[in-house]
PDB file of C-alpha atoms and ligand atoms in Angstrom:
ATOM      1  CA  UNK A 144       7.645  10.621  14.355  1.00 56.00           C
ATOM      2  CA  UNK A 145       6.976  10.857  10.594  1.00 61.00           C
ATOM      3  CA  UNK A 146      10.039   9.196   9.741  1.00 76.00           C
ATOM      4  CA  UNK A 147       9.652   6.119  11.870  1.00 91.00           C
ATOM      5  CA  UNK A 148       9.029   3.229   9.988  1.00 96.00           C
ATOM      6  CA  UNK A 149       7.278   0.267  11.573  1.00 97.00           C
ATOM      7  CA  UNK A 150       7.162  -3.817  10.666  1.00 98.00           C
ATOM      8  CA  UNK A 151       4.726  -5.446  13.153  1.00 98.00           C
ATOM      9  CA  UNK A 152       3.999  -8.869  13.459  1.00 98.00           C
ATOM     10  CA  UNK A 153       0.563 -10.062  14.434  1.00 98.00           C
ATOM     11  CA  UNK A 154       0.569 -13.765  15.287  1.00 98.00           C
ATOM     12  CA  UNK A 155      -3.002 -13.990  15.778  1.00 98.00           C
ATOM     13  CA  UNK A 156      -4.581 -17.377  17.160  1.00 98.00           C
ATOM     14  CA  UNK A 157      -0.458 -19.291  16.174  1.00 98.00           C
ATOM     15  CA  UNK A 158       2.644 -20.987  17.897  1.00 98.00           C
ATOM     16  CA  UNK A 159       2.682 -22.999  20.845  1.00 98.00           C
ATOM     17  CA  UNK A 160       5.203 -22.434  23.439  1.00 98.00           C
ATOM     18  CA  UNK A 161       8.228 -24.510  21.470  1.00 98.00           C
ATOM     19  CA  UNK A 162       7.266 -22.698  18.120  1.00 98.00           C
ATOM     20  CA  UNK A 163       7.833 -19.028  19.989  1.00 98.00           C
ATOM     21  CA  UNK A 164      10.649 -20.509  21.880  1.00 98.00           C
ATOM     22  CA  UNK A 165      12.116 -21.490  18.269  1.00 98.00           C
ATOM     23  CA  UNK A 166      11.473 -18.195  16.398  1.00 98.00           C
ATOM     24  CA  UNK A 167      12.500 -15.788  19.390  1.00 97.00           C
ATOM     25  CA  UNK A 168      16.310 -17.503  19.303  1.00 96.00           C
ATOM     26  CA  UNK A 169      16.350 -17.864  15.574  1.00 96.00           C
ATOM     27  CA  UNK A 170      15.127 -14.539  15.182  1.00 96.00           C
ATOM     28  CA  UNK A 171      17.445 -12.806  17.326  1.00 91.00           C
ATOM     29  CA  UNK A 172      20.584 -14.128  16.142  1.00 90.00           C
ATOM     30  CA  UNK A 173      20.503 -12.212  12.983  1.00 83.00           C
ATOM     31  CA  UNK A 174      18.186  -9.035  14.350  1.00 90.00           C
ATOM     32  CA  UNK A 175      19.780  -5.942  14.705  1.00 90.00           C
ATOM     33  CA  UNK A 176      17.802  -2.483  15.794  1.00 92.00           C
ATOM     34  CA  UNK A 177      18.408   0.408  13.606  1.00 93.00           C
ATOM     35  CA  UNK A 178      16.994   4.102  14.373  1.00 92.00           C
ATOM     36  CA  UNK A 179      13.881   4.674  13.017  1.00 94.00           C
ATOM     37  CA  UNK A 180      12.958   1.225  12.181  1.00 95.00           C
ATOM     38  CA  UNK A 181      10.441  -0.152  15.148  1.00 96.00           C
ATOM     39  CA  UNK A 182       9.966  -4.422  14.810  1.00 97.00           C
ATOM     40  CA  UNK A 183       7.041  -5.330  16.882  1.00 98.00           C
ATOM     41  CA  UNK A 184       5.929  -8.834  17.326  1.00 98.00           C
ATOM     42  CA  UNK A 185       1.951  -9.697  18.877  1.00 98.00           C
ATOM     43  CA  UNK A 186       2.270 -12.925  20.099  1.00 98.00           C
ATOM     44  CA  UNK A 187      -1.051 -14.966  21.899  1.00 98.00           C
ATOM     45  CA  UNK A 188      -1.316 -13.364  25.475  1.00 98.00           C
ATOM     46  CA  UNK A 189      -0.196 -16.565  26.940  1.00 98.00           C
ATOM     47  CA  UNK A 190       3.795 -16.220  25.294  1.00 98.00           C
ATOM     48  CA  UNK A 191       3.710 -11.719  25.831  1.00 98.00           C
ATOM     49  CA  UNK A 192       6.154 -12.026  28.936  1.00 98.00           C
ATOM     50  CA  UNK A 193       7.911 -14.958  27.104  1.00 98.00           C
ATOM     51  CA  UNK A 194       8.564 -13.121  23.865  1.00 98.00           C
ATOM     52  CA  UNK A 195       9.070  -9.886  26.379  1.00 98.00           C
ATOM     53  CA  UNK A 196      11.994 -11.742  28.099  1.00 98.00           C
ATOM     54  CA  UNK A 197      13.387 -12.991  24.963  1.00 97.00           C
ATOM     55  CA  UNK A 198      13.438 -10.118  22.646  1.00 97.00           C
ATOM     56  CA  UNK A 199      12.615  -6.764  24.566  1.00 97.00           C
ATOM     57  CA  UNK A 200      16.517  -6.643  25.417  1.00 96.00           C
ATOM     58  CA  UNK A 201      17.113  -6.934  21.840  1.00 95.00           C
ATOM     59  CA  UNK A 202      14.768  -3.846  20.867  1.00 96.00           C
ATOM     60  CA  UNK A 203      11.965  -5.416  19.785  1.00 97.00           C
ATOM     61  CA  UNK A 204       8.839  -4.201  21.148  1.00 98.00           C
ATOM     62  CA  UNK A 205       5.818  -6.003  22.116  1.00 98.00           C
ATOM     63  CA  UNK A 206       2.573  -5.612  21.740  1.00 98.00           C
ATOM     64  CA  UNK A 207      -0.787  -7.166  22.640  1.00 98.00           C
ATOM     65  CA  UNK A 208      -3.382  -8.415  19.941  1.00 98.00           C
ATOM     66  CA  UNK A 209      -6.753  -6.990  21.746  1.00 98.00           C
ATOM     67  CA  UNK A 210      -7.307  -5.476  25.139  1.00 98.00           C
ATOM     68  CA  UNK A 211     -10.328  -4.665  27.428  1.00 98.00           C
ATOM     69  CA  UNK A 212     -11.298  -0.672  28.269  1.00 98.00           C
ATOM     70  CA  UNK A 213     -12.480  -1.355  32.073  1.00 98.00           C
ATOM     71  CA  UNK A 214      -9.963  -1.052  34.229  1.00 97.00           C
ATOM     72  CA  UNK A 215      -9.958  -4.557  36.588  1.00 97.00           C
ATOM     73  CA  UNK A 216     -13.335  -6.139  37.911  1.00 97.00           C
ATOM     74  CA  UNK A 217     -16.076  -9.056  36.567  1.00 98.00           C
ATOM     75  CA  UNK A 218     -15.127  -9.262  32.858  1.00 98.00           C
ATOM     76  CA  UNK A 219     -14.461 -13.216  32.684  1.00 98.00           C
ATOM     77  CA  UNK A 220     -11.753 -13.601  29.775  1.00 97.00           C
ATOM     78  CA  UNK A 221     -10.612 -10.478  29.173  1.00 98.00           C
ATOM     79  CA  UNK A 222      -7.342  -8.405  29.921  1.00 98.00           C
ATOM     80  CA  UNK A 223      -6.647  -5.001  30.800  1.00 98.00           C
ATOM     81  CA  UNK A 224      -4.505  -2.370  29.219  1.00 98.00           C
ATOM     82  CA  UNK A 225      -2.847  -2.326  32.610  1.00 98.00           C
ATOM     83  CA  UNK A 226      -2.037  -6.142  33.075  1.00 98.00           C
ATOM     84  CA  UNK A 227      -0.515  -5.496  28.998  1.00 98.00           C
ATOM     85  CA  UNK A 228       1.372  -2.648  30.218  1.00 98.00           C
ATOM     86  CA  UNK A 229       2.550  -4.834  33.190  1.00 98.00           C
ATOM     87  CA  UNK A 230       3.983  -7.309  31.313  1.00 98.00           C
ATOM     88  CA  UNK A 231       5.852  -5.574  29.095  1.00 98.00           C
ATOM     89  CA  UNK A 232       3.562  -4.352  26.407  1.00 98.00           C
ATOM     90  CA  UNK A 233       4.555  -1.302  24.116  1.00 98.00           C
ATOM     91  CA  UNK A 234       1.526  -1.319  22.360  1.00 98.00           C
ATOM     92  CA  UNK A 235      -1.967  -3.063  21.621  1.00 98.00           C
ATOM     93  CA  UNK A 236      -3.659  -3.567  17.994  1.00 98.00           C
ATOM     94  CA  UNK A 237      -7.146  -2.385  18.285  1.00 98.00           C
ATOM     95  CA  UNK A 238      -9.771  -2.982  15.419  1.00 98.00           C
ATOM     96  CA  UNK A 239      -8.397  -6.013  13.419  1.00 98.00           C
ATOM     97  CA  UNK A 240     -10.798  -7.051  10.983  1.00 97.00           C
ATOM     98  CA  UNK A 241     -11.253 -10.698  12.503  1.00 97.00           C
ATOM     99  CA  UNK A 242     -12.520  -8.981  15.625  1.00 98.00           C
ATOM    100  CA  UNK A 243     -14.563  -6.135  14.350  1.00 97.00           C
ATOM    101  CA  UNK A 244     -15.868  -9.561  12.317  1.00 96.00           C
ATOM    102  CA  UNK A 245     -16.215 -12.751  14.716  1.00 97.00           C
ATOM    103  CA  UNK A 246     -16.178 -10.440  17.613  1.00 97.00           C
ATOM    104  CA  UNK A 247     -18.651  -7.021  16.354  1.00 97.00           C
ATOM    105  CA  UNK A 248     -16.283  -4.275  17.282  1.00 97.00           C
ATOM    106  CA  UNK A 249     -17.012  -1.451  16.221  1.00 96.00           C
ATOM    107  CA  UNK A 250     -16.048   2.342  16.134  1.00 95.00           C
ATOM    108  CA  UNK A 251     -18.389   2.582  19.701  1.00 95.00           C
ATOM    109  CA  UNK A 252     -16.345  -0.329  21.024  1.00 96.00           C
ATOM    110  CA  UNK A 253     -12.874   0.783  19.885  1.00 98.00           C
ATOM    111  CA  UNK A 254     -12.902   4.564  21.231  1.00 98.00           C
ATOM    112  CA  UNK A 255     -12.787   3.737  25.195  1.00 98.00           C
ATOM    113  CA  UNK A 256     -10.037   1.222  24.396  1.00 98.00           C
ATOM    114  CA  UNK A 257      -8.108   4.067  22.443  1.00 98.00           C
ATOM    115  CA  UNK A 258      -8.574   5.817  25.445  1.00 98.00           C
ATOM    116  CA  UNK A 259      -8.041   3.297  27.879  1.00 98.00           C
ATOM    117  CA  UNK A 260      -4.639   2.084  25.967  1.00 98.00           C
ATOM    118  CA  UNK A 261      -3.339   5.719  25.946  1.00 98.00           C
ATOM    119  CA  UNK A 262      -4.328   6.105  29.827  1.00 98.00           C
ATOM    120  CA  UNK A 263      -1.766   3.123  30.220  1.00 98.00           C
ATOM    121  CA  UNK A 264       0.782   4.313  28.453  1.00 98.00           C
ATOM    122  CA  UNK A 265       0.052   1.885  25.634  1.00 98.00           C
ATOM    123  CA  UNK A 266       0.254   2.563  22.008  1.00 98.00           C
ATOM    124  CA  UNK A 267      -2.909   1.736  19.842  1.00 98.00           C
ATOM    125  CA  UNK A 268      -2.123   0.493  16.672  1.00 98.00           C
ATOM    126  CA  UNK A 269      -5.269   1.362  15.239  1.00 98.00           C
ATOM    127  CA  UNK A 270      -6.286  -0.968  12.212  1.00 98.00           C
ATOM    128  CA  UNK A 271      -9.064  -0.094   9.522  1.00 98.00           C
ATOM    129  CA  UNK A 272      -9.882  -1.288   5.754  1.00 98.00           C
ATOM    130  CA  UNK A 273     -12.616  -2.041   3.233  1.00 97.00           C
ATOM    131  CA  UNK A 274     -14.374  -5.502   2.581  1.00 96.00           C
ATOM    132  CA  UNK A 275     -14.510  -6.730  -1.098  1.00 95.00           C
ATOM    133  CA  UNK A 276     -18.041  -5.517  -1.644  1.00 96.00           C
ATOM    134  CA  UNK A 277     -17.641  -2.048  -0.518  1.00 97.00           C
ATOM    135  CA  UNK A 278     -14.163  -1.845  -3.055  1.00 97.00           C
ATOM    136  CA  UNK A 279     -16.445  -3.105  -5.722  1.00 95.00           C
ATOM    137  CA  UNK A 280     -19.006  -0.537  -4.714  1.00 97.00           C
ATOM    138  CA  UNK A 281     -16.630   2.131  -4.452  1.00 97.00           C
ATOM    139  CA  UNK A 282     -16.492   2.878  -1.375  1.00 98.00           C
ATOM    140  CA  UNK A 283     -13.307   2.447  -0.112  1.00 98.00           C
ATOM    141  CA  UNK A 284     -12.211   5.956   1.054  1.00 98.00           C
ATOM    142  CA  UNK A 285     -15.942   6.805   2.701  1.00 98.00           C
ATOM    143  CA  UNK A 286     -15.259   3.379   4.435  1.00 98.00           C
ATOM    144  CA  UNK A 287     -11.749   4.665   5.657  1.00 98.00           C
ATOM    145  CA  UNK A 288     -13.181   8.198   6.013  1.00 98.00           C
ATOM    146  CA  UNK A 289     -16.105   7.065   8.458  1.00 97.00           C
ATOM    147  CA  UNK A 290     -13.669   4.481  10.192  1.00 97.00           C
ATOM    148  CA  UNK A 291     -10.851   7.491  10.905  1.00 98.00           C
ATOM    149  CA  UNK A 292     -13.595   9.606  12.296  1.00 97.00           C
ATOM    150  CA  UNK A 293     -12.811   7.706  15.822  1.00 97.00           C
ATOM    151  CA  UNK A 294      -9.798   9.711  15.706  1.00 97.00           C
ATOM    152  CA  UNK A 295     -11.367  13.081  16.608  1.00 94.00           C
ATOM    153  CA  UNK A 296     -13.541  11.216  19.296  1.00 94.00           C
ATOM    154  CA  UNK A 297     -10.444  10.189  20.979  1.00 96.00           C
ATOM    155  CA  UNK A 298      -7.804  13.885  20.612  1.00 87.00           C
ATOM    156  CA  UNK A 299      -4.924  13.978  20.604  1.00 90.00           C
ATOM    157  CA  UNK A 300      -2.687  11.351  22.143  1.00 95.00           C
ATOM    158  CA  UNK A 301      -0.155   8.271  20.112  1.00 96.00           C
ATOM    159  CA  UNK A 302      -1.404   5.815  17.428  1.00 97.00           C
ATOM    160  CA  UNK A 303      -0.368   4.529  14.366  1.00 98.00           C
ATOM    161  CA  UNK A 304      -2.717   3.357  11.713  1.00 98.00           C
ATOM    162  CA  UNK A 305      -2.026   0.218   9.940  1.00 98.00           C
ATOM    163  CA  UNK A 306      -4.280   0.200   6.805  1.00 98.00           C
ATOM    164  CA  UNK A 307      -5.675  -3.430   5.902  1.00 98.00           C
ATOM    165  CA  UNK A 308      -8.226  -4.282   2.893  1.00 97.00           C
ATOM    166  CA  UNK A 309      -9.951  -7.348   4.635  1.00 96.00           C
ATOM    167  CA  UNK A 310      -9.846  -9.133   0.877  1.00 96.00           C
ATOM    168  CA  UNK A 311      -6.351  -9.004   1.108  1.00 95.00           C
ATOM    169  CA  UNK A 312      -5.723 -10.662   4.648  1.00 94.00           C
ATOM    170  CA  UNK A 313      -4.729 -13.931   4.768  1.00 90.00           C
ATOM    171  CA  UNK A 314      -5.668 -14.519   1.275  1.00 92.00           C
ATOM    172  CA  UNK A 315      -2.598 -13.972  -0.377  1.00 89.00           C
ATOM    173  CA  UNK A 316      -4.220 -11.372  -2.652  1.00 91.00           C
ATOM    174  CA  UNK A 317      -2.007  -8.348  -1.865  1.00 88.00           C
ATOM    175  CA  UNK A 318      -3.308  -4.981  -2.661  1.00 92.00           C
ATOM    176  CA  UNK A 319      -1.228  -3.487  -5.600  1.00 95.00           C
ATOM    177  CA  UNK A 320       1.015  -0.712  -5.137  1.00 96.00           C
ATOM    178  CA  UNK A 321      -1.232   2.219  -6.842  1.00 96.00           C
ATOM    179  CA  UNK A 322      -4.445   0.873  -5.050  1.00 97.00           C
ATOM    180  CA  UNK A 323      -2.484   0.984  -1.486  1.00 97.00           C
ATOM    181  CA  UNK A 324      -0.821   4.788  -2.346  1.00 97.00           C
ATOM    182  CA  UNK A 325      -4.476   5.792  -3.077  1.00 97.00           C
ATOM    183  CA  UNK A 326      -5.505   4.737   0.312  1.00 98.00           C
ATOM    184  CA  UNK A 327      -3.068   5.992   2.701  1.00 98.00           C
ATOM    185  CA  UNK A 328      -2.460   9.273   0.924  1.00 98.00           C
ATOM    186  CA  UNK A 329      -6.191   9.876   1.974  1.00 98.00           C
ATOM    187  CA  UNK A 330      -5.626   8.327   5.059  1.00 98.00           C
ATOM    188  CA  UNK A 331      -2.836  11.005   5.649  1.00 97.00           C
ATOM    189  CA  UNK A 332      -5.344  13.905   4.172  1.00 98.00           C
ATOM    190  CA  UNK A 333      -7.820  12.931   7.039  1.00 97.00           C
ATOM    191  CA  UNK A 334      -5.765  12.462   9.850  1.00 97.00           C
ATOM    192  CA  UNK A 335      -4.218  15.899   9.029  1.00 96.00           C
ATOM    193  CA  UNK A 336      -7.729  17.127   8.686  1.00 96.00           C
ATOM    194  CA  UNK A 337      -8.638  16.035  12.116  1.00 96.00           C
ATOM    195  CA  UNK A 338      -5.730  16.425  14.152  1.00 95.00           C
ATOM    196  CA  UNK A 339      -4.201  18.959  12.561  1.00 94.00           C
ATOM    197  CA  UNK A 340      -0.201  18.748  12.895  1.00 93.00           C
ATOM    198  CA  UNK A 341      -0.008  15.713  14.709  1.00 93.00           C
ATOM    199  CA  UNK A 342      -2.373  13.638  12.356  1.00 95.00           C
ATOM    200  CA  UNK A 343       1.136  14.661  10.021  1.00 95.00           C
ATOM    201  CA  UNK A 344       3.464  12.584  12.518  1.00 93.00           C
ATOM    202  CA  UNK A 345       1.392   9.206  12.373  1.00 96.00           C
ATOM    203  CA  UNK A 346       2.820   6.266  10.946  1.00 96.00           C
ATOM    204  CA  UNK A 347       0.556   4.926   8.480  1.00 98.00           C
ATOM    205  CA  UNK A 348       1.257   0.542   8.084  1.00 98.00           C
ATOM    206  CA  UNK A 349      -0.223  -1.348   5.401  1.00 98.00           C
ATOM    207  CA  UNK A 350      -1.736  -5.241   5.847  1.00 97.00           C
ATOM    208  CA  UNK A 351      -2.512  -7.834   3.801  1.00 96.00           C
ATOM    209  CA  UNK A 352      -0.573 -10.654   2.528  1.00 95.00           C
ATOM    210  CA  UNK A 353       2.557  -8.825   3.391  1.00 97.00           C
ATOM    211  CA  UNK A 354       5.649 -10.798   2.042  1.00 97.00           C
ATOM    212  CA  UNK A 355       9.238 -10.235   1.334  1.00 98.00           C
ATOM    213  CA  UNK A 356       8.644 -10.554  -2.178  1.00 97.00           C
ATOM    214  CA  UNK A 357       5.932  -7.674  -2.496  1.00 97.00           C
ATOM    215  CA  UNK A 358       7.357  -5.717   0.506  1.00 97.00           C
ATOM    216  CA  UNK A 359       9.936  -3.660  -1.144  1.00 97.00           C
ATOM    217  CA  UNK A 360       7.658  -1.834  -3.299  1.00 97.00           C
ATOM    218  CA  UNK A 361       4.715  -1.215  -1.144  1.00 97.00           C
ATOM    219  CA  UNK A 362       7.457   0.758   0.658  1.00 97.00           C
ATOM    220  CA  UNK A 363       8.038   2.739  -1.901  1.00 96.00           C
ATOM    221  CA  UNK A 364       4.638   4.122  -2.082  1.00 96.00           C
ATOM    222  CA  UNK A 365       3.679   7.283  -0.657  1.00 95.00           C
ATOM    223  CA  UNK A 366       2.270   7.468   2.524  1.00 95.00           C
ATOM    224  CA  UNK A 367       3.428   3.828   3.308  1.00 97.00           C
ATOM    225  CA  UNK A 368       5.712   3.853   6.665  1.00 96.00           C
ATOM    226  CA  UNK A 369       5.304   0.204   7.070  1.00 97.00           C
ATOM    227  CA  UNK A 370       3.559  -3.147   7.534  1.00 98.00           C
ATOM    228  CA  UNK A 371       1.481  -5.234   9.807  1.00 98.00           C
ATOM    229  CA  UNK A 372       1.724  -8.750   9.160  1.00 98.00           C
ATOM    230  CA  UNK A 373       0.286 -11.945   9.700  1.00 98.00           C
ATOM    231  CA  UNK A 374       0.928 -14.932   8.224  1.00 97.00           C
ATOM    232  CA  UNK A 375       4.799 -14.262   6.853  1.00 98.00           C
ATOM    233  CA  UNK A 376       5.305 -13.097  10.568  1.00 98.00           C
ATOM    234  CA  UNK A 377       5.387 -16.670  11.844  1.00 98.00           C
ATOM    235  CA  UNK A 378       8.367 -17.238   9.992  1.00 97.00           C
ATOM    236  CA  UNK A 379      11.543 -16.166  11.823  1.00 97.00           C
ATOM    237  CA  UNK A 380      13.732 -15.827   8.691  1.00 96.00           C
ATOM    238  CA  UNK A 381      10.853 -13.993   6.684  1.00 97.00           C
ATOM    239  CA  UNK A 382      10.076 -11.874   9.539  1.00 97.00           C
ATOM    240  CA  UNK A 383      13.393 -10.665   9.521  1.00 96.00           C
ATOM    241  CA  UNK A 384      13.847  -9.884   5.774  1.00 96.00           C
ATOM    242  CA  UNK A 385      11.309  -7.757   5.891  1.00 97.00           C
ATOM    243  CA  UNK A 386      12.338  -5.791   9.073  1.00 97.00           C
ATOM    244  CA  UNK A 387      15.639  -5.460   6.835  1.00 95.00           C
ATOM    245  CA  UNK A 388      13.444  -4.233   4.046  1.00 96.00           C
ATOM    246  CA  UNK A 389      12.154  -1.488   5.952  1.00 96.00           C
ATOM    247  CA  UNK A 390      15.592   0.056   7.255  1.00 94.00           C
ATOM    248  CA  UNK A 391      17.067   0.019   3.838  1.00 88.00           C
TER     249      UNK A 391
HETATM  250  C1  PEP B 667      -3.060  -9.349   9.584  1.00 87.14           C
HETATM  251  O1  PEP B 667      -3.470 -10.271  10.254  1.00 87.14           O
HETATM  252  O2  PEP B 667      -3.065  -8.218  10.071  1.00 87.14           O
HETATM  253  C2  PEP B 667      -2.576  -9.618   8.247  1.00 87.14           C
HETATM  254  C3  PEP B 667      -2.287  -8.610   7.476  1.00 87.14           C
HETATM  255  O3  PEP B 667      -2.467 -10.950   7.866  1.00 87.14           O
HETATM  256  P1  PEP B 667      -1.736 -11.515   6.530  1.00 87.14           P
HETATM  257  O4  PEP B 667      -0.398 -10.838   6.447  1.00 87.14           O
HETATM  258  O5  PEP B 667      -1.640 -12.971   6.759  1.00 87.14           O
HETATM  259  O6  PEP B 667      -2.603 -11.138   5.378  1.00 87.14           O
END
């Protein structure tokens, strides 16, 4: 799976049913799936079955913003990795910065859902980065080193690993090229390290302020076998370029 490259969009807390409605036809009329290339679109949990229905058939795949470890039971407000898998879900992002921030998840918190998404035949998309202060401090790649460490908790098993400097999401201050090479070629020297082969085969995305016009040559960096985006990913049009970007 080395070669697969991977755009994913991560709506976050955006759209109402018209706006998803909108982007899933205009979208669609100029998508087209190409081997190797994945487009994945996390939409709210209210719109997964209706961007399921609308773009699944066209290749895209879906995949949830958060899910809960426990299998069914008492847990008012949450949502299993089996009712994601049920409606359609390929994957589930696990780790976002916003909800290791607003919501304190945290490596403890994030292993049984690993484990749980994998048990449900759910992909984690596993996302970890540095805040300002500890780039400033330098200590970016013990940051990434301690966050990766999960990964030999969990085995062996699917994931991809979409790196994301928090000062860069949603801020429109885009890590430069060198800075994000520097990061995921030590990402991919520590998931070697502890997997082995396999930690060889994982694509590695980068996030933050992702946008057609600095996409291009974050893909040419090393190490860099995609993107996770947010805020460009509302836009149907610009969602698209940069799933074009990534198959050329
Ligand atoms: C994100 O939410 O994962 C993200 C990278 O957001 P943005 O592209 O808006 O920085």
């Amino acid at each position: 799976m080395k070669n697969l490259k991977a755009v994913v969009a991560n709506w976050k807390m955006n759209h109402l049913r018209a706006d998803v409605e909108a982007f899933c036809a205009r979208f669609s009329a100029g998508y087209k799936q190409k081997e190797g290339v994945a487009a994945g679109i996390a939409p709210p949990f209210p719109y997964l079955e209706l961007v399921g229905n609308k773009l699944i058939p066209a290749g895209v795949l879906l995949f949830a913003q958060n899910g809960l470890d426990k299998p069914k039971g008492a847990y008012t407000g949450e949502v299993s990795m089996a009712q994601l898998k049920d409606v359609g879900c390929y994957g589930v992002i696990l780790g976002h910065s916003e909800r290791r921030q607003y919501y304190g998840e945290t490596e403890a918190t994030l292993a049984p859902k690993i484990v749980a998404a994998r048990e449900n035949n759910l992909l984690p998309l596993l996302c970890i980065g540095e805040s300002l202060a500890q780039r400033e401090s330098n200590e970016t790649l013990e940051v990434i080193s301690r966050q990766l460490a999960i990964l030999s908790q969990v085995g062996q098993g699917d994931i991809w690993i979409a790196y994301e400097p928090v000062w860069a999401i949603g801020t429109g201050r885009v890590a430069t090229p060198a800075q994000v090479e520097e990061v995921h070629v030590f990402i991919r020297s520590e998931t070697i390290r502890l997997l082995g082969k396999a930690g060889d085969e994982i694509p590695i995305l980068y996030g933050g302020s992702v946008t057609p016009d600095n996409f291009p040559e974050l893909l040419k960096t090393k190490d860099v076998g995609g993107g996770l985006v947010g805020g460009a990913s509302l836009d149907p049009e610009k969602f698209r370029q940069l799933v074009l970007q990534t198959q050329e």
